[in-house]
Amino acid sequence: MTNENSPVRFDTKIAVLLREDLETWQRLNVTAFLVSGLGSELPEVIGEPYADADGTSYLPMFRQPVLVFEGTKETLAAAHGRALSRSLPRSVFTSDLFATGNDRDNRAAVRAVSKDGLDLVGLAVYGPRNAVDKVLKGARMHP
């Protein structure tokens, strides 16, 4: 039996893996773009809308924490391969996207490169906790 004051433990995990050599503004930008993909395709990750005491409504957010990790270029490539092999929902951000200015060009930049040739700077993944943990092997929590 659980009571409503017990901590909530999720069976799933939302994680973002960033390349360790990104500048601060890039880390924030990449993280925002990556998680937007998860929320748009996986309605189960979105909680209920918010409202303050005055009745002002706010948009819903993820129902669980987003954990942010960092790693080397090689760590990102390995994590990408593991996410693909496990068929986990994922979004990617490549270095090419820093030079584009719109969604159409972003998609074209990713489409122009094979999956093994992507210059990944970020990866978001969602799935069962243990599967996501295996994908992130070798990564460390973002400081």
Short mmCIF file of N, CA and C in Angstrom, two decimals:
data_model
loop_
_atom_site.label_atom_id
_atom_site.label_comp_id
_atom_site.label_asym_id
_atom_site.label_seq_id
_atom_site.Cartn_x
_atom_site.Cartn_y
_atom_site.Cartn_z
N MET A 1 0.85 -1.18 0.00
CA MET A 1 0.00 0.00 0.00
C MET A 1 0.90 1.25 0.00
N THR A 2 0.58 2.19 -0.86
CA THR A 2 1.33 3.44 -0.91
C THR A 2 0.42 4.57 -0.49
N ASN A 3 1.00 5.57 0.14
CA ASN A 3 0.19 6.74 0.44
C ASN A 3 0.61 7.87 -0.48
N GLU A 4 -0.21 8.90 -0.52
CA GLU A 4 0.05 9.97 -1.49
C GLU A 4 1.28 10.79 -1.16
N ASN A 5 1.88 10.62 0.02
CA ASN A 5 3.10 11.33 0.37
C ASN A 5 4.36 10.53 0.08
N SER A 6 4.18 9.28 -0.38
CA SER A 6 5.34 8.45 -0.72
C SER A 6 5.98 8.98 -1.99
N PRO A 7 7.31 8.87 -2.08
CA PRO A 7 7.95 9.30 -3.33
C PRO A 7 7.48 8.43 -4.49
N VAL A 8 7.36 9.03 -5.64
CA VAL A 8 6.95 8.30 -6.84
C VAL A 8 8.20 7.76 -7.52
N ARG A 9 8.18 6.49 -7.83
CA ARG A 9 9.28 5.88 -8.56
C ARG A 9 8.73 5.43 -9.90
N PHE A 10 9.35 5.88 -10.96
CA PHE A 10 8.86 5.57 -12.30
C PHE A 10 9.53 4.32 -12.85
N ASP A 11 8.78 3.56 -13.60
CA ASP A 11 9.32 2.37 -14.28
C ASP A 11 10.09 2.76 -15.53
N THR A 12 9.91 3.99 -15.95
CA THR A 12 10.53 4.48 -17.17
C THR A 12 11.51 5.60 -16.84
N LYS A 13 12.30 5.95 -17.84
CA LYS A 13 13.29 7.01 -17.66
C LYS A 13 13.34 7.85 -18.92
N ILE A 14 13.43 9.17 -18.71
CA ILE A 14 13.71 10.11 -19.79
C ILE A 14 15.13 10.59 -19.56
N ALA A 15 15.98 10.42 -20.56
CA ALA A 15 17.38 10.83 -20.40
C ALA A 15 17.87 11.56 -21.63
N VAL A 16 18.72 12.55 -21.38
CA VAL A 16 19.39 13.29 -22.44
C VAL A 16 20.88 13.08 -22.26
N LEU A 17 21.56 12.76 -23.34
CA LEU A 17 23.01 12.60 -23.32
C LEU A 17 23.61 13.67 -24.23
N LEU A 18 24.47 14.50 -23.65
CA LEU A 18 25.10 15.60 -24.38
C LEU A 18 26.58 15.34 -24.54
N ARG A 19 27.12 15.79 -25.67
CA ARG A 19 28.56 15.68 -25.86
C ARG A 19 29.25 16.67 -24.92
N GLU A 20 30.29 16.21 -24.25
CA GLU A 20 30.94 16.96 -23.19
C GLU A 20 31.61 18.25 -23.63
N ASP A 21 31.87 18.43 -24.91
CA ASP A 21 32.59 19.61 -25.37
C ASP A 21 31.69 20.76 -25.83
N LEU A 22 30.39 20.68 -25.55
CA LEU A 22 29.47 21.75 -25.95
C LEU A 22 29.58 22.95 -25.02
N GLU A 23 29.35 24.12 -25.59
CA GLU A 23 29.27 25.33 -24.78
C GLU A 23 27.95 25.33 -24.02
N THR A 24 27.86 26.12 -22.96
CA THR A 24 26.66 26.13 -22.11
C THR A 24 25.41 26.42 -22.92
N TRP A 25 25.42 27.45 -23.78
CA TRP A 25 24.23 27.78 -24.55
C TRP A 25 23.84 26.61 -25.46
N GLN A 26 24.83 25.89 -25.98
CA GLN A 26 24.54 24.75 -26.85
C GLN A 26 23.89 23.62 -26.05
N ARG A 27 24.39 23.37 -24.85
CA ARG A 27 23.81 22.32 -24.00
C ARG A 27 22.33 22.58 -23.73
N LEU A 28 22.02 23.83 -23.39
CA LEU A 28 20.64 24.18 -23.10
C LEU A 28 19.76 24.07 -24.33
N ASN A 29 20.25 24.59 -25.45
CA ASN A 29 19.50 24.55 -26.70
C ASN A 29 19.26 23.12 -27.16
N VAL A 30 20.31 22.31 -27.15
CA VAL A 30 20.19 20.92 -27.59
C VAL A 30 19.21 20.16 -26.69
N THR A 31 19.31 20.34 -25.39
CA THR A 31 18.41 19.65 -24.46
C THR A 31 16.96 20.00 -24.75
N ALA A 32 16.68 21.29 -24.93
CA ALA A 32 15.30 21.72 -25.21
C ALA A 32 14.78 21.09 -26.50
N PHE A 33 15.59 21.11 -27.56
CA PHE A 33 15.16 20.52 -28.83
C PHE A 33 14.93 19.02 -28.68
N LEU A 34 15.85 18.32 -28.03
CA LEU A 34 15.74 16.87 -27.92
C LEU A 34 14.49 16.42 -27.18
N VAL A 35 14.20 17.03 -26.04
CA VAL A 35 13.04 16.57 -25.26
C VAL A 35 11.72 16.94 -25.93
N SER A 36 11.74 17.97 -26.77
CA SER A 36 10.49 18.32 -27.46
C SER A 36 10.04 17.17 -28.36
N GLY A 37 10.98 16.43 -28.90
CA GLY A 37 10.63 15.29 -29.74
C GLY A 37 9.94 14.19 -28.95
N LEU A 38 10.39 13.95 -27.74
CA LEU A 38 9.76 12.91 -26.93
C LEU A 38 8.33 13.28 -26.56
N GLY A 39 8.15 14.52 -26.12
CA GLY A 39 6.82 14.95 -25.70
C GLY A 39 5.80 14.96 -26.83
N SER A 40 6.25 15.22 -28.04
CA SER A 40 5.32 15.29 -29.17
C SER A 40 4.89 13.92 -29.66
N GLU A 41 5.70 12.90 -29.46
CA GLU A 41 5.39 11.57 -29.97
C GLU A 41 4.92 10.58 -28.91
N LEU A 42 5.15 10.88 -27.65
CA LEU A 42 4.84 9.93 -26.58
C LEU A 42 3.93 10.60 -25.55
N PRO A 43 2.62 10.63 -25.80
CA PRO A 43 1.72 11.35 -24.90
C PRO A 43 1.77 10.84 -23.46
N GLU A 44 2.18 9.61 -23.25
CA GLU A 44 2.22 9.07 -21.88
C GLU A 44 3.27 9.74 -21.00
N VAL A 45 4.23 10.46 -21.60
CA VAL A 45 5.25 11.13 -20.79
C VAL A 45 4.78 12.50 -20.29
N ILE A 46 3.65 12.97 -20.78
CA ILE A 46 3.14 14.29 -20.42
C ILE A 46 2.12 14.17 -19.29
N GLY A 47 2.28 15.00 -18.27
CA GLY A 47 1.35 15.01 -17.14
C GLY A 47 0.15 15.89 -17.42
N GLU A 48 -0.53 16.23 -16.36
CA GLU A 48 -1.73 17.06 -16.45
C GLU A 48 -1.35 18.54 -16.49
N PRO A 49 -2.25 19.39 -17.01
CA PRO A 49 -1.98 20.83 -17.00
C PRO A 49 -1.86 21.35 -15.56
N TYR A 50 -1.20 22.48 -15.42
CA TYR A 50 -1.01 23.13 -14.13
C TYR A 50 -1.96 24.31 -13.99
N ALA A 51 -2.24 24.70 -12.77
CA ALA A 51 -2.99 25.92 -12.49
C ALA A 51 -2.51 26.46 -11.16
N ASP A 52 -2.43 27.78 -11.05
CA ASP A 52 -2.04 28.38 -9.78
C ASP A 52 -3.28 28.65 -8.92
N ALA A 53 -3.09 29.19 -7.74
CA ALA A 53 -4.18 29.42 -6.80
C ALA A 53 -5.21 30.41 -7.33
N ASP A 54 -4.82 31.23 -8.31
CA ASP A 54 -5.74 32.19 -8.90
C ASP A 54 -6.53 31.61 -10.07
N GLY A 55 -6.24 30.37 -10.42
CA GLY A 55 -6.92 29.73 -11.53
C GLY A 55 -6.29 29.99 -12.88
N THR A 56 -5.10 30.60 -12.89
CA THR A 56 -4.38 30.80 -14.15
C THR A 56 -3.84 29.46 -14.60
N SER A 57 -4.14 29.08 -15.83
CA SER A 57 -3.70 27.77 -16.30
C SER A 57 -2.35 27.85 -16.99
N TYR A 58 -1.63 26.71 -16.94
CA TYR A 58 -0.30 26.57 -17.53
C TYR A 58 -0.24 25.25 -18.28
N LEU A 59 0.64 25.18 -19.24
CA LEU A 59 0.77 23.97 -20.05
C LEU A 59 1.26 22.79 -19.21
N PRO A 60 0.86 21.58 -19.60
CA PRO A 60 1.41 20.40 -18.92
C PRO A 60 2.88 20.22 -19.26
N MET A 61 3.58 19.51 -18.39
CA MET A 61 5.00 19.20 -18.60
C MET A 61 5.18 17.70 -18.47
N PHE A 62 6.41 17.27 -18.63
CA PHE A 62 6.70 15.85 -18.41
C PHE A 62 6.22 15.44 -17.01
N ARG A 63 5.77 14.22 -16.90
CA ARG A 63 5.28 13.73 -15.61
C ARG A 63 6.40 13.19 -14.73
N GLN A 64 7.60 13.15 -15.27
CA GLN A 64 8.73 12.61 -14.52
C GLN A 64 9.98 13.43 -14.82
N PRO A 65 11.00 13.31 -13.99
CA PRO A 65 12.22 14.08 -14.22
C PRO A 65 12.91 13.69 -15.53
N VAL A 66 13.64 14.65 -16.07
CA VAL A 66 14.51 14.41 -17.21
C VAL A 66 15.94 14.42 -16.68
N LEU A 67 16.63 13.32 -16.82
CA LEU A 67 18.00 13.21 -16.33
C LEU A 67 18.96 13.55 -17.47
N VAL A 68 19.93 14.40 -17.16
CA VAL A 68 20.85 14.87 -18.19
C VAL A 68 22.24 14.32 -17.90
N PHE A 69 22.84 13.72 -18.92
CA PHE A 69 24.15 13.09 -18.83
C PHE A 69 25.08 13.74 -19.84
N GLU A 70 26.37 13.47 -19.70
CA GLU A 70 27.34 13.91 -20.70
C GLU A 70 28.33 12.80 -20.96
N GLY A 71 28.96 12.89 -22.12
CA GLY A 71 29.95 11.90 -22.50
C GLY A 71 30.71 12.35 -23.72
N THR A 72 31.66 11.55 -24.11
CA THR A 72 32.49 11.84 -25.28
C THR A 72 31.71 11.58 -26.56
N LYS A 73 32.29 11.98 -27.66
CA LYS A 73 31.70 11.70 -28.97
C LYS A 73 31.50 10.19 -29.15
N GLU A 74 32.48 9.42 -28.68
CA GLU A 74 32.40 7.95 -28.78
C GLU A 74 31.29 7.40 -27.89
N THR A 75 31.11 7.96 -26.71
CA THR A 75 30.03 7.53 -25.81
C THR A 75 28.68 7.77 -26.47
N LEU A 76 28.53 8.93 -27.11
CA LEU A 76 27.28 9.24 -27.81
C LEU A 76 27.02 8.26 -28.95
N ALA A 77 28.04 7.96 -29.74
CA ALA A 77 27.87 7.03 -30.86
C ALA A 77 27.47 5.65 -30.35
N ALA A 78 28.10 5.19 -29.28
CA ALA A 78 27.76 3.88 -28.72
C ALA A 78 26.33 3.88 -28.16
N ALA A 79 25.95 4.94 -27.46
CA ALA A 79 24.60 5.04 -26.91
C ALA A 79 23.56 5.06 -28.03
N HIS A 80 23.86 5.77 -29.09
CA HIS A 80 22.95 5.81 -30.25
C HIS A 80 22.74 4.40 -30.80
N GLY A 81 23.82 3.67 -30.97
CA GLY A 81 23.71 2.30 -31.46
C GLY A 81 22.90 1.41 -30.53
N ARG A 82 23.11 1.55 -29.23
CA ARG A 82 22.35 0.74 -28.26
C ARG A 82 20.87 1.13 -28.25
N ALA A 83 20.57 2.42 -28.38
CA ALA A 83 19.17 2.86 -28.43
C ALA A 83 18.48 2.29 -29.67
N LEU A 84 19.19 2.30 -30.81
CA LEU A 84 18.64 1.73 -32.03
C LEU A 84 18.42 0.23 -31.89
N SER A 85 19.38 -0.48 -31.33
CA SER A 85 19.27 -1.94 -31.22
C SER A 85 18.14 -2.35 -30.27
N ARG A 86 17.79 -1.48 -29.34
CA ARG A 86 16.70 -1.76 -28.40
C ARG A 86 15.38 -1.16 -28.87
N SER A 87 15.39 -0.49 -30.01
CA SER A 87 14.20 0.15 -30.57
C SER A 87 13.52 1.11 -29.60
N LEU A 88 14.34 1.83 -28.83
CA LEU A 88 13.79 2.79 -27.89
C LEU A 88 13.46 4.10 -28.61
N PRO A 89 12.39 4.77 -28.20
CA PRO A 89 12.11 6.10 -28.77
C PRO A 89 13.28 7.03 -28.49
N ARG A 90 13.69 7.78 -29.51
CA ARG A 90 14.88 8.62 -29.38
C ARG A 90 14.77 9.82 -30.29
N SER A 91 15.50 10.86 -29.94
CA SER A 91 15.67 12.01 -30.81
C SER A 91 17.15 12.33 -30.84
N VAL A 92 17.59 12.92 -31.96
CA VAL A 92 19.01 13.22 -32.12
C VAL A 92 19.21 14.69 -32.49
N PHE A 93 20.37 15.18 -32.12
CA PHE A 93 20.79 16.53 -32.52
C PHE A 93 22.22 16.38 -33.00
N THR A 94 22.47 16.82 -34.23
CA THR A 94 23.82 16.71 -34.80
C THR A 94 24.47 18.08 -34.85
N SER A 95 25.79 18.09 -34.99
CA SER A 95 26.52 19.36 -35.05
C SER A 95 26.07 20.22 -36.22
N ASP A 96 25.60 19.58 -37.30
CA ASP A 96 25.13 20.33 -38.47
C ASP A 96 23.96 21.25 -38.14
N LEU A 97 23.17 20.90 -37.13
CA LEU A 97 21.97 21.68 -36.82
C LEU A 97 22.29 23.04 -36.21
N PHE A 98 23.52 23.24 -35.74
CA PHE A 98 23.90 24.56 -35.24
C PHE A 98 23.98 25.58 -36.38
N ALA A 99 24.12 25.11 -37.61
CA ALA A 99 24.28 26.01 -38.75
C ALA A 99 22.98 26.24 -39.51
N THR A 100 21.92 25.55 -39.15
CA THR A 100 20.64 25.72 -39.84
C THR A 100 19.77 26.67 -39.03
N GLY A 101 18.70 27.12 -39.63
CA GLY A 101 17.87 28.08 -38.93
C GLY A 101 16.40 27.74 -38.91
N ASN A 102 16.06 26.53 -39.37
CA ASN A 102 14.65 26.16 -39.40
C ASN A 102 14.49 24.65 -39.43
N ASP A 103 13.28 24.22 -39.17
CA ASP A 103 12.97 22.80 -39.06
C ASP A 103 13.23 22.05 -40.36
N ARG A 104 12.85 22.63 -41.49
CA ARG A 104 13.05 21.96 -42.78
C ARG A 104 14.52 21.68 -43.04
N ASP A 105 15.38 22.69 -42.79
CA ASP A 105 16.81 22.50 -43.01
C ASP A 105 17.41 21.54 -41.98
N ASN A 106 16.88 21.55 -40.76
CA ASN A 106 17.34 20.60 -39.73
C ASN A 106 17.10 19.17 -40.20
N ARG A 107 15.88 18.90 -40.64
CA ARG A 107 15.56 17.54 -41.09
C ARG A 107 16.39 17.14 -42.30
N ALA A 108 16.62 18.07 -43.21
CA ALA A 108 17.44 17.78 -44.40
C ALA A 108 18.88 17.48 -44.01
N ALA A 109 19.40 18.20 -43.02
CA ALA A 109 20.79 17.97 -42.58
C ALA A 109 20.95 16.58 -41.98
N VAL A 110 19.97 16.12 -41.22
CA VAL A 110 20.05 14.76 -40.65
C VAL A 110 19.86 13.73 -41.75
N ARG A 111 18.91 13.96 -42.64
CA ARG A 111 18.62 13.02 -43.71
C ARG A 111 19.81 12.83 -44.65
N ALA A 112 20.69 13.80 -44.75
CA ALA A 112 21.82 13.74 -45.68
C ALA A 112 22.95 12.83 -45.22
N VAL A 113 22.87 12.33 -43.99
CA VAL A 113 23.97 11.55 -43.41
C VAL A 113 23.45 10.19 -42.94
N SER A 114 24.22 9.13 -43.19
CA SER A 114 23.81 7.81 -42.70
C SER A 114 23.87 7.78 -41.18
N LYS A 115 23.13 6.84 -40.58
CA LYS A 115 23.06 6.79 -39.11
C LYS A 115 24.43 6.61 -38.47
N ASP A 116 25.32 5.88 -39.11
CA ASP A 116 26.65 5.68 -38.54
C ASP A 116 27.57 6.87 -38.75
N GLY A 117 27.19 7.79 -39.63
CA GLY A 117 28.01 8.96 -39.91
C GLY A 117 27.53 10.23 -39.22
N LEU A 118 26.44 10.15 -38.48
CA LEU A 118 25.92 11.35 -37.80
C LEU A 118 26.94 11.87 -36.80
N ASP A 119 27.20 13.17 -36.83
CA ASP A 119 28.08 13.81 -35.85
C ASP A 119 27.21 14.26 -34.68
N LEU A 120 26.89 13.31 -33.81
CA LEU A 120 25.95 13.55 -32.71
C LEU A 120 26.54 14.46 -31.65
N VAL A 121 25.73 15.43 -31.22
CA VAL A 121 26.07 16.24 -30.06
C VAL A 121 25.06 16.03 -28.96
N GLY A 122 23.94 15.37 -29.28
CA GLY A 122 22.93 15.09 -28.27
C GLY A 122 22.01 13.97 -28.69
N LEU A 123 21.51 13.26 -27.69
CA LEU A 123 20.60 12.15 -27.88
C LEU A 123 19.64 12.14 -26.70
N ALA A 124 18.35 12.05 -26.98
CA ALA A 124 17.36 11.84 -25.92
C ALA A 124 16.76 10.47 -26.12
N VAL A 125 16.48 9.80 -25.04
CA VAL A 125 15.93 8.45 -25.12
C VAL A 125 14.92 8.26 -23.99
N TYR A 126 13.91 7.44 -24.28
CA TYR A 126 12.86 7.14 -23.30
C TYR A 126 12.58 5.65 -23.35
N GLY A 127 12.36 5.07 -22.19
CA GLY A 127 12.00 3.67 -22.15
C GLY A 127 12.09 3.13 -20.75
N PRO A 128 12.00 1.81 -20.62
CA PRO A 128 12.15 1.19 -19.32
C PRO A 128 13.49 1.59 -18.68
N ARG A 129 13.48 1.80 -17.38
CA ARG A 129 14.67 2.28 -16.67
C ARG A 129 15.91 1.47 -17.00
N ASN A 130 15.80 0.15 -16.90
CA ASN A 130 16.99 -0.68 -17.10
C ASN A 130 17.51 -0.61 -18.53
N ALA A 131 16.61 -0.49 -19.50
CA ALA A 131 17.05 -0.39 -20.89
C ALA A 131 17.75 0.95 -21.14
N VAL A 132 17.21 2.03 -20.59
CA VAL A 132 17.83 3.35 -20.75
C VAL A 132 19.19 3.36 -20.05
N ASP A 133 19.26 2.75 -18.87
CA ASP A 133 20.54 2.67 -18.16
C ASP A 133 21.60 1.96 -19.01
N LYS A 134 21.21 0.90 -19.70
CA LYS A 134 22.15 0.18 -20.56
C LYS A 134 22.58 1.04 -21.75
N VAL A 135 21.66 1.80 -22.30
CA VAL A 135 21.99 2.71 -23.41
C VAL A 135 23.03 3.72 -22.97
N LEU A 136 22.90 4.22 -21.74
CA LEU A 136 23.77 5.29 -21.24
C LEU A 136 25.09 4.79 -20.66
N LYS A 137 25.38 3.51 -20.77
CA LYS A 137 26.62 2.96 -20.22
C LYS A 137 27.83 3.79 -20.67
N GLY A 138 28.63 4.20 -19.71
CA GLY A 138 29.82 5.00 -20.00
C GLY A 138 29.60 6.50 -19.87
N ALA A 139 28.34 6.92 -19.80
CA ALA A 139 28.04 8.35 -19.62
C ALA A 139 28.03 8.69 -18.13
N ARG A 140 28.18 9.97 -17.84
CA ARG A 140 28.14 10.42 -16.44
C ARG A 140 27.09 11.53 -16.32
N MET A 141 26.56 11.67 -15.11
CA MET A 141 25.58 12.72 -14.86
C MET A 141 26.19 14.07 -15.22
N HIS A 142 25.38 14.92 -15.82
CA HIS A 142 25.84 16.28 -16.16
C HIS A 142 26.10 17.04 -14.86
N PRO A 143 27.23 17.75 -14.81
CA PRO A 143 27.54 18.45 -13.55
C PRO A 143 26.58 19.60 -13.25
#
